[in-house]
């Protein structure tokens, strides 16, 4: 099984990364995990050096079937995002997006940028979807937010569980905001405990508004199992036995 998994990884496109790192990064326990107070988001991360380049490995899961997304900023406008989903057959999509307004985001490549996301693995467990990916801390892309190995970072997230996987329809009130601390094991800044979702009401997105389906989705597809192992918390941890990569 381990041999088959490794050979399957060879067919994944390389993005300045050794092939073996993809399998290692999917199996790796991430040292930081943030859970928001409402229990919707589980976000884990860690850092890895590959030569002179530092990568952040991110896993997030949300109760969405149509899509789940995370943004590196304090709102929807002019925000670097990572959006993806898992199909009913287990194919995993994750790509680099950018949002210019309170509307469905566009892929970076459609806006003159570069897809700097390195998909790793993902899956579904019940009504939740989890995705794991990596990216360089500083990509040099004008549409990507520079990240750091320390300090605080504002994030937004959203999901949709109503439509079919891949339909980027309006998320209604399925969204929130937080400030995380990259240094803290639980991700909660020392001065934000109990109030990490401040900012949600200030954005006042209209729940009655609907956005049409985004038809052209040029993302990369990777295969992964829907079955996962449940960790001690709500974090969904991929099983190295059940996980499959695209060939």
CSV table of C-alpha atoms in Angstrom, one decimal:
chain,number,residue,atom,x,y,z
A,1,UNK,CA,0.0,0.0,0.0
A,2,UNK,CA,2.7,2.4,0.9
A,3,UNK,CA,4.5,1.7,-2.4
A,4,UNK,CA,1.3,2.3,-4.4
A,5,UNK,CA,0.8,5.6,-2.6
A,6,UNK,CA,4.2,6.8,-3.4
A,7,UNK,CA,4.0,5.9,-7.1
A,8,UNK,CA,0.7,7.6,-7.3
A,9,UNK,CA,2.3,10.8,-6.0
A,10,UNK,CA,4.7,10.8,-8.9
A,11,UNK,CA,1.8,11.8,-11.2
A,12,UNK,CA,1.0,15.0,-9.2
A,13,UNK,CA,2.4,18.2,-10.7
A,14,UNK,CA,5.6,19.4,-8.9
A,15,UNK,CA,5.6,22.9,-7.6
A,16,UNK,CA,9.2,23.4,-6.4
A,17,UNK,CA,8.7,20.5,-4.0
A,18,UNK,CA,10.2,17.1,-3.7
A,19,UNK,CA,7.7,14.4,-4.5
A,20,UNK,CA,8.2,12.5,-1.2
A,21,UNK,CA,7.1,15.6,0.7
A,22,UNK,CA,3.5,15.4,-0.4
A,23,UNK,CA,3.0,12.0,1.2
A,24,UNK,CA,4.9,13.1,4.3
A,25,UNK,CA,2.9,16.3,4.5
A,26,UNK,CA,-0.4,14.4,4.3
A,27,UNK,CA,0.6,12.1,7.2
A,28,UNK,CA,2.2,14.8,9.3
A,29,UNK,CA,0.6,15.8,12.6
A,30,UNK,CA,0.3,19.6,12.6
A,31,UNK,CA,1.4,21.3,15.8
A,32,UNK,CA,-1.2,24.2,15.9
A,33,UNK,CA,-5.0,23.9,15.8
A,34,UNK,CA,-7.5,26.6,16.2
A,35,UNK,CA,-11.3,25.9,16.9
A,36,UNK,CA,-13.7,28.8,16.7
A,37,UNK,CA,-16.2,29.2,19.5
A,38,UNK,CA,-19.2,28.1,17.4
A,39,UNK,CA,-17.6,24.8,16.5
A,40,UNK,CA,-17.8,25.3,12.8
A,41,UNK,CA,-14.1,25.8,11.9
A,42,UNK,CA,-11.1,23.6,12.7
A,43,UNK,CA,-7.9,25.1,11.3
A,44,UNK,CA,-4.5,23.4,11.7
A,45,UNK,CA,-1.1,24.5,10.5
A,46,UNK,CA,2.7,24.0,10.7
A,47,UNK,CA,5.8,25.1,8.8
A,48,UNK,CA,8.3,23.2,6.8
A,49,UNK,CA,11.6,24.2,5.2
A,50,UNK,CA,12.6,22.9,1.8
A,51,UNK,CA,16.0,24.3,1.1
A,52,UNK,CA,15.9,28.1,1.4
A,53,UNK,CA,12.0,28.2,1.1
A,54,UNK,CA,9.6,28.0,4.0
A,55,UNK,CA,6.2,26.5,3.4
A,56,UNK,CA,3.1,26.7,5.6
A,57,UNK,CA,1.0,23.5,5.7
A,58,UNK,CA,-2.6,24.2,6.3
A,59,UNK,CA,-5.6,21.9,7.0
A,60,UNK,CA,-9.1,23.3,7.5
A,61,UNK,CA,-12.4,21.6,7.8
A,62,UNK,CA,-15.9,23.0,7.7
A,63,UNK,CA,-19.5,21.7,7.5
A,64,UNK,CA,-19.8,22.4,3.8
A,65,UNK,CA,-20.5,20.1,0.9
A,66,UNK,CA,-20.6,22.5,-2.1
A,67,UNK,CA,-17.4,24.2,-1.1
A,68,UNK,CA,-15.3,25.4,1.8
A,69,UNK,CA,-13.0,28.4,1.8
A,70,UNK,CA,-10.5,30.3,3.9
A,71,UNK,CA,-9.3,33.9,3.4
A,72,UNK,CA,-6.1,35.5,4.6
A,73,UNK,CA,-7.5,38.9,5.6
A,74,UNK,CA,-10.3,40.6,7.6
A,75,UNK,CA,-13.1,40.5,5.0
A,76,UNK,CA,-14.2,39.6,1.5
A,77,UNK,CA,-12.8,42.6,-0.4
A,78,UNK,CA,-9.3,42.3,-1.9
A,79,UNK,CA,-8.5,39.1,0.0
A,80,UNK,CA,-6.3,36.1,-0.8
A,81,UNK,CA,-8.3,32.9,-0.5
A,82,UNK,CA,-8.1,29.2,-0.8
A,83,UNK,CA,-11.3,27.4,-1.9
A,84,UNK,CA,-12.0,23.8,-2.6
A,85,UNK,CA,-14.4,20.9,-2.3
A,86,UNK,CA,-14.6,17.1,-2.5
A,87,UNK,CA,-16.9,15.4,-5.0
A,88,UNK,CA,-19.3,12.6,-4.1
A,89,UNK,CA,-16.8,10.2,-5.8
A,90,UNK,CA,-13.9,11.5,-3.6
A,91,UNK,CA,-12.1,13.8,-6.0
A,92,UNK,CA,-10.4,16.7,-4.2
A,93,UNK,CA,-10.3,20.2,-5.7
A,94,UNK,CA,-8.3,23.0,-4.1
A,95,UNK,CA,-7.0,26.2,-5.7
A,96,UNK,CA,-5.7,29.7,-5.3
A,97,UNK,CA,-8.5,32.4,-5.4
A,98,UNK,CA,-8.8,36.1,-4.9
A,99,UNK,CA,-11.9,38.0,-3.9
A,100,UNK,CA,-12.4,41.6,-5.1
A,101,UNK,CA,-15.9,42.2,-3.7
A,102,UNK,CA,-18.8,40.5,-1.8
A,103,UNK,CA,-19.2,38.1,-4.7
A,104,UNK,CA,-17.8,34.7,-5.7
A,105,UNK,CA,-14.0,34.9,-5.8
A,106,UNK,CA,-12.0,34.3,-9.0
A,107,UNK,CA,-9.0,32.0,-9.4
A,108,UNK,CA,-5.7,33.9,-9.4
A,109,UNK,CA,-4.9,32.6,-12.9
A,110,UNK,CA,-8.0,34.4,-14.2
A,111,UNK,CA,-6.8,37.7,-12.7
A,112,UNK,CA,-3.3,37.6,-14.0
A,113,UNK,CA,-1.8,35.8,-11.0
A,114,UNK,CA,-0.4,32.4,-10.3
A,115,UNK,CA,-1.9,29.3,-8.7
A,116,UNK,CA,0.6,28.9,-5.8
A,117,UNK,CA,-1.4,26.3,-3.9
A,118,UNK,CA,0.2,22.8,-3.5
A,119,UNK,CA,-2.7,20.4,-3.0
A,120,UNK,CA,-1.9,17.6,-0.5
A,121,UNK,CA,-5.1,15.6,0.4
A,122,UNK,CA,-8.7,15.9,1.5
A,123,UNK,CA,-11.9,14.1,2.1
A,124,UNK,CA,-15.4,14.2,3.6
A,125,UNK,CA,-16.7,12.9,6.9
A,126,UNK,CA,-20.5,13.1,7.4
A,127,UNK,CA,-21.5,16.7,6.6
A,128,UNK,CA,-17.9,18.0,6.9
A,129,UNK,CA,-15.2,18.6,4.3
A,130,UNK,CA,-11.5,18.8,5.1
A,131,UNK,CA,-8.7,20.0,2.8
A,132,UNK,CA,-5.0,20.1,3.3
A,133,UNK,CA,-2.6,22.1,1.2
A,134,UNK,CA,0.7,24.0,1.3
A,135,UNK,CA,2.1,27.2,-0.1
A,136,UNK,CA,5.2,29.4,0.3
A,137,UNK,CA,5.0,32.0,3.0
A,138,UNK,CA,6.0,34.6,0.4
A,139,UNK,CA,5.1,33.7,-3.2
A,140,UNK,CA,5.9,36.9,-4.9
A,141,UNK,CA,2.4,36.9,-6.4
A,142,UNK,CA,0.6,40.2,-6.2
A,143,UNK,CA,-2.7,38.3,-5.4
A,144,UNK,CA,-1.2,36.3,-2.5
A,145,UNK,CA,-1.0,37.5,1.1
A,146,UNK,CA,2.5,37.2,2.6
A,147,UNK,CA,2.3,35.0,5.7
A,148,UNK,CA,4.7,34.7,8.6
A,149,UNK,CA,5.8,31.9,11.0
A,150,UNK,CA,4.9,34.1,14.0
A,151,UNK,CA,2.5,36.8,15.0
A,152,UNK,CA,-1.2,37.3,14.5
A,153,UNK,CA,-3.2,36.9,11.3
A,154,UNK,CA,-6.8,37.8,10.5
A,155,UNK,CA,-8.8,35.2,8.7
A,156,UNK,CA,-12.2,34.7,7.2
A,157,UNK,CA,-14.0,31.5,6.2
A,158,UNK,CA,-17.2,30.4,4.6
A,159,UNK,CA,-19.0,27.3,3.4
A,160,UNK,CA,-22.1,26.1,1.6
A,161,UNK,CA,-23.7,22.8,2.2
A,162,UNK,CA,-26.8,23.1,0.0
A,163,UNK,CA,-25.6,22.9,-3.6
A,164,UNK,CA,-23.5,20.3,-5.4
A,165,UNK,CA,-19.7,20.2,-4.9
A,166,UNK,CA,-18.1,22.9,-7.0
A,167,UNK,CA,-21.0,25.3,-7.1
A,168,UNK,CA,-19.8,28.6,-5.6
A,169,UNK,CA,-23.2,30.0,-4.7
A,170,UNK,CA,-23.7,32.6,-2.0
A,171,UNK,CA,-22.9,31.2,1.5
A,172,UNK,CA,-25.7,33.1,3.3
A,173,UNK,CA,-24.7,33.3,7.0
A,174,UNK,CA,-22.3,30.4,6.8
A,175,UNK,CA,-19.2,32.6,7.4
A,176,UNK,CA,-17.2,34.2,10.1
A,177,UNK,CA,-14.0,36.1,11.1
A,178,UNK,CA,-11.2,35.6,13.5
A,179,UNK,CA,-7.7,36.6,14.4
A,180,UNK,CA,-5.3,33.8,15.0
A,181,UNK,CA,-1.9,33.6,16.6
A,182,UNK,CA,0.6,31.6,14.5
A,183,UNK,CA,2.7,31.1,17.7
A,184,UNK,CA,0.0,29.8,20.0
A,185,UNK,CA,-0.7,26.0,20.0
A,186,UNK,CA,-4.4,26.7,20.1
A,187,UNK,CA,-4.1,29.6,17.7
A,188,UNK,CA,-5.9,32.1,20.1
A,189,UNK,CA,-4.2,35.4,20.7
A,190,UNK,CA,-3.6,36.2,24.3
A,191,UNK,CA,-5.8,39.3,24.2
A,192,UNK,CA,-8.6,37.7,22.1
A,193,UNK,CA,-9.8,34.7,24.2
A,194,UNK,CA,-13.5,34.6,24.3
A,195,UNK,CA,-13.8,37.2,21.5
A,196,UNK,CA,-11.9,35.7,18.6
A,197,UNK,CA,-14.9,36.1,16.2
A,198,UNK,CA,-15.2,39.9,16.7
A,199,UNK,CA,-15.9,41.6,13.4
A,200,UNK,CA,-18.7,39.2,12.2
A,201,UNK,CA,-21.5,41.8,12.6
A,202,UNK,CA,-19.5,44.7,11.3
A,203,UNK,CA,-19.4,43.2,7.8
A,204,UNK,CA,-23.2,42.8,7.6
A,205,UNK,CA,-23.5,40.5,4.6
A,206,UNK,CA,-27.1,40.3,3.3
A,207,UNK,CA,-28.5,36.9,4.0
A,208,UNK,CA,-31.2,37.3,1.4
A,209,UNK,CA,-28.7,37.9,-1.4
A,210,UNK,CA,-27.9,35.1,-3.9
A,211,UNK,CA,-25.0,34.8,-6.2
A,212,UNK,CA,-25.2,32.8,-9.4
A,213,UNK,CA,-23.2,29.6,-10.0
A,214,UNK,CA,-19.7,30.1,-11.2
A,215,UNK,CA,-19.6,27.9,-14.2
A,216,UNK,CA,-15.9,27.8,-15.3
A,217,UNK,CA,-13.8,26.3,-12.5
A,218,UNK,CA,-10.3,25.5,-13.7
A,219,UNK,CA,-9.0,23.7,-10.7
A,220,UNK,CA,-6.7,20.7,-10.4
A,221,UNK,CA,-8.2,17.4,-9.4
A,222,UNK,CA,-6.8,14.9,-7.0
A,223,UNK,CA,-8.3,11.7,-5.7
A,224,UNK,CA,-8.8,11.1,-2.0
A,225,UNK,CA,-11.0,8.8,0.1
A,226,UNK,CA,-14.1,10.1,1.7
A,227,UNK,CA,-13.4,8.0,4.8
A,228,UNK,CA,-11.3,9.5,7.5
A,229,UNK,CA,-10.3,8.9,11.0
A,230,UNK,CA,-11.8,11.0,13.8
A,231,UNK,CA,-9.2,12.7,16.0
A,232,UNK,CA,-9.7,13.5,19.7
A,233,UNK,CA,-11.2,16.8,18.8
A,234,UNK,CA,-13.3,17.9,15.8
A,235,UNK,CA,-10.2,18.0,13.7
A,236,UNK,CA,-10.5,15.4,10.9
A,237,UNK,CA,-7.2,13.6,10.3
A,238,UNK,CA,-6.7,11.8,7.0
A,239,UNK,CA,-6.0,8.1,7.2
A,240,UNK,CA,-2.8,7.1,5.3
A,241,UNK,CA,-4.4,3.7,4.6
A,242,UNK,CA,-7.7,5.0,3.1
A,243,UNK,CA,-6.3,8.1,1.4
A,244,UNK,CA,-5.8,7.8,-2.4
A,245,UNK,CA,-4.0,10.1,-4.8
A,246,UNK,CA,-4.9,10.7,-8.4
A,247,UNK,CA,-3.1,8.7,-11.1
